[in-house]
Amino acid sequence: MLFEHELAWKDPAVYNEVYKNSIEHPEEFWNYHRHRLFPSECFNAAYNCVDRHAQANPDKTAIIWYGDEYCEYRRISYRQLQIMTQKIASELVRHNVKKGDSITIYAAICPESIAAMLACCRIGAMHNVIFSGFSAATLRERCEESKIVLTMSHASRNGRSMSPLKTVLEAVGSSKSVILLDHVDDFPIEDSCLSYENVNYYDNMFTLYTSGSTKAPKKICHCCGGYLLYTAMTFKNIFDVRENDVHFCTSDIGWITGHSYIVYAPLFFGLTTVIFQGVPTYPTVGRYWEIIEREKVTIFYSAPTAIRCLATVGGSQLDQYDFSSLRMLGSVGEPMDEAAWNWFFTHIGQGRCPIADTWWQTETGGIILAPLCNLEQKPGFASKPFFGIVPKIVNDELVIQEKNWPGLSVNFSREDGQCYHTGDKAMQDADGDIKILGRIDDVINVSGHRIGTSELESIINSLGEIEECAVVGVPHRIKGQTIFVFATTTTELNQSQKESVFQEMIARTREEIGAIAKPEKAAFVPALPKTRSGKIKRNILKTIGAREDINYDSADFSSIVNPECIQEIEKITRLSTIKV
Ligand code: WTA
């Protein structure tokens, strides 16, 4: 049933027709698919993503889990996932959790934490997942409205053992009930949890904080029906999903990508979703590739930050892996520069797998722009709007004309007739394809010319010596701002090599964009500051480049995952900035 009615997006003419129809008759369009995907109007995710598959296909593998170490590996069938979900739901019910209550989940990515999300859905409670790398202080702030915190006593990542439970106790003390997910098997099942709570289309499903690349994180809420409908539709059409797909998304359940495309959309279609609790470089740089080969992964969805890192450290050993199972690749989280795109396409996709460079946000629930596959592939472009989405570029900013797509967060009113402002800078080419140029707040203004960070970064990243870079605008007496490049390199460079790489940056940007875009300062640094979800924190680099004081106590600063690199960057900037 689910795999019928293919929208044949592979044919541009069909895409155009379906798209046109979705824009001209949005209500009919979404209602049609709502009734097709939810014939009984049941919007409970525990039913849609677990129960019905447990009944039709109990032994099918729902989740394959890889831990931090090679030996850590588990497979969970749909039937087992259903039992886990019923058990955790029962424990919540015994703690008096009611429909609409908020439940915080603070645990590493593993079958239990996914089952915990689905257990909340089963009883109509709202989960609030906090990425397990956040500190006690952040956790405390973000779980304030929750009745209960679900956690685990151990987790290990990158060879380091942690105790999420310890952090939870530090954050909440005895002020909240804490349920441990270590021994879910021991929880008895309550009769009431064999089935699921009825939820309406507009009932709240979960809350989640944005990752805060330019501003302090904010709490976003999504509703049951609209969210599931939109994530299912986007997943099916953008990744050309088929029944036997093995889907591997390298995000974490702490982010929206993990919610939508690790958990809900893949399980909605009864696929096998592969999850990985470690980092791609531990114990070796081949972790992703080995998982792809062993599990015969068909769809691999990752992020530019991981791709750039692996292209640098793991390039030479790729021959030993078999990538023949792959059919589709995807990327999300930041603009994908052309160098990263080409590497991904050639080495992982073997020149035959299309790349879906998907643009979207925590607020949008699911993917908004994607190449809709076999339409012409353009490196660096997120390309086309999904059905029902009307993008426009107003003063360089990407805006969405109507706030009427089902996945939009409930934080926004749908009826005020105003556009949705994305906060991202974008451009549209003559074919109507859209390219994202970075956050509007990061745009650099040189003598009145507004330059998006990704235009420049893409050019600089294509230099062989550069692993990754970030460009920022720093104050300039005459031009307003001037361009400062912070870069990490693929190999150690001596001073004269740095000088010549800098000259090459200038030559290339001058040639490809123009003299206004040429960098005037560069610092070669050991690492770039990033958010926990892997986005470069350009605003901190801007502060450093401008020699201003950093506010180490701000919420903004606390969103950095590697604050230890900041002092080193400051020192290098002070002592060895290369200037024209
Ligand atoms: C950025 C992640 C360029 C963008 C799903 C957006 C991207 C922010 C892309 C949202 C992409 C995400 N190309 N930029 N394909 N995907 N972004 O809320 O700036 O964690 O506004 O959602 O990430 O990040 P969030």
Short mmCIF file of N, CA, C and O and ligand atoms in Angstrom, two decimals, residues 210-211 256-257 331-336 357-363 382 422 424 436 439 533 535, ligand 1:
data_model
loop_
_atom_site.label_atom_id
_atom_site.label_comp_id
_atom_site.label_asym_id
_atom_site.label_seq_id
_atom_site.Cartn_x
_atom_site.Cartn_y
_atom_site.Cartn_z
N THR A 210 16.62 24.28 18.46
CA THR A 210 17.44 24.49 17.26
C THR A 210 18.91 24.48 17.67
O THR A 210 19.22 24.65 18.84
N SER A 211 19.78 24.32 16.67
CA SER A 211 21.18 24.13 17.05
C SER A 211 21.93 25.43 17.32
O SER A 211 23.01 25.42 17.87
N ILE A 256 17.10 17.55 14.56
CA ILE A 256 15.89 17.31 13.76
C ILE A 256 16.16 16.27 12.66
O ILE A 256 15.29 15.47 12.34
N THR A 257 17.37 16.28 12.09
CA THR A 257 17.66 15.29 11.04
C THR A 257 17.48 13.87 11.59
O THR A 257 16.94 12.99 10.93
N SER A 331 23.01 14.93 1.77
CA SER A 331 23.79 15.81 2.64
C SER A 331 22.87 16.86 3.24
O SER A 331 21.91 17.29 2.59
N VAL A 332 23.16 17.26 4.45
CA VAL A 332 22.36 18.29 5.11
C VAL A 332 23.17 18.97 6.20
O VAL A 332 24.12 18.40 6.72
N GLY A 333 22.78 20.19 6.54
CA GLY A 333 23.34 20.85 7.72
C GLY A 333 24.09 22.12 7.41
O GLY A 333 24.05 23.07 8.19
N GLU A 334 24.78 22.14 6.29
CA GLU A 334 25.55 23.31 5.89
C GLU A 334 25.64 23.29 4.37
O GLU A 334 25.41 22.25 3.75
N PRO A 335 26.01 24.41 3.76
CA PRO A 335 26.21 24.37 2.32
C PRO A 335 27.31 23.36 1.99
O PRO A 335 28.32 23.30 2.69
N MET A 336 27.09 22.58 0.95
CA MET A 336 28.12 21.62 0.53
C MET A 336 28.93 22.26 -0.56
O MET A 336 28.43 22.55 -1.65
N ASP A 357 21.37 17.13 -2.06
CA ASP A 357 21.82 18.18 -1.15
C ASP A 357 20.53 18.80 -0.62
O ASP A 357 19.88 19.58 -1.31
N THR A 358 20.17 18.44 0.59
CA THR A 358 18.85 18.81 1.11
C THR A 358 18.95 20.01 2.03
O THR A 358 19.70 19.98 3.00
N TRP A 359 18.18 21.04 1.75
CA TRP A 359 18.17 22.22 2.61
C TRP A 359 16.88 22.24 3.42
O TRP A 359 15.78 22.13 2.86
N TRP A 360 17.01 22.39 4.71
CA TRP A 360 15.84 22.55 5.57
C TRP A 360 16.28 22.97 6.96
O TRP A 360 17.46 23.28 7.17
N GLN A 361 15.37 23.07 7.89
CA GLN A 361 15.66 23.59 9.24
C GLN A 361 14.82 22.85 10.28
O GLN A 361 13.79 22.24 9.93
N THR A 362 15.22 22.95 11.52
CA THR A 362 14.44 22.36 12.61
C THR A 362 12.98 22.82 12.51
O THR A 362 12.04 22.04 12.70
N GLU A 363 12.80 24.09 12.18
CA GLU A 363 11.47 24.69 12.11
C GLU A 363 10.60 24.10 10.99
O GLU A 363 9.39 24.12 11.06
N ALA A 382 21.03 23.23 -3.76
CA ALA A 382 19.97 22.42 -3.16
C ALA A 382 18.79 22.37 -4.13
O ALA A 382 17.84 21.61 -3.95
N THR A 422 13.66 32.49 6.26
CA THR A 422 14.55 31.39 6.63
C THR A 422 15.81 31.87 7.33
O THR A 422 16.47 31.09 8.02
N ASP A 424 18.47 32.50 5.75
CA ASP A 424 19.60 32.07 4.93
C ASP A 424 19.69 32.93 3.67
O ASP A 424 18.67 33.31 3.10
N ILE A 436 22.22 27.81 -1.73
CA ILE A 436 22.26 28.45 -0.41
C ILE A 436 23.65 29.03 -0.18
O ILE A 436 24.65 28.35 -0.42
N ARG A 439 24.26 31.71 6.23
CA ARG A 439 23.29 32.44 7.05
C ARG A 439 23.37 33.94 6.72
O ARG A 439 24.46 34.49 6.52
N SER A 533 26.19 20.07 16.45
CA SER A 533 25.67 19.39 15.26
C SER A 533 26.58 19.63 14.04
O SER A 533 26.21 19.33 12.92
N LYS A 535 27.98 22.56 12.78
CA LYS A 535 27.96 23.80 11.99
C LYS A 535 29.06 24.73 12.48
O LYS A 535 29.25 24.91 13.67
C1 WTA B 1 21.79 25.20 7.26
C2 WTA B 1 19.08 21.05 9.89
C3 WTA B 1 23.04 24.80 3.05
C4 WTA B 1 20.99 26.45 6.96
C5 WTA B 1 18.12 20.22 9.01
C6 WTA B 1 19.74 26.25 7.81
C7 WTA B 1 22.01 24.16 5.00
C8 WTA B 1 20.29 25.59 9.03
C9 WTA B 1 21.61 22.94 4.40
C10 WTA B 1 19.25 24.77 9.77
C11 WTA B 1 22.00 22.71 3.04
C12 WTA B 1 20.86 23.02 6.44
N1 WTA B 1 22.71 23.67 2.42
N2 WTA B 1 22.72 25.08 4.32
N3 WTA B 1 21.70 21.59 2.39
N4 WTA B 1 20.89 22.27 5.32
N5 WTA B 1 21.55 24.16 6.26
O1 WTA B 1 17.87 23.69 12.25
O2 WTA B 1 21.72 27.58 7.37
O3 WTA B 1 19.92 22.24 12.52
O4 WTA B 1 19.10 27.47 8.11
O5 WTA B 1 18.34 21.95 10.62
O6 WTA B 1 21.34 24.74 8.53
O7 WTA B 1 19.85 23.96 10.76
P1 WTA B 1 18.99 22.96 11.64
#
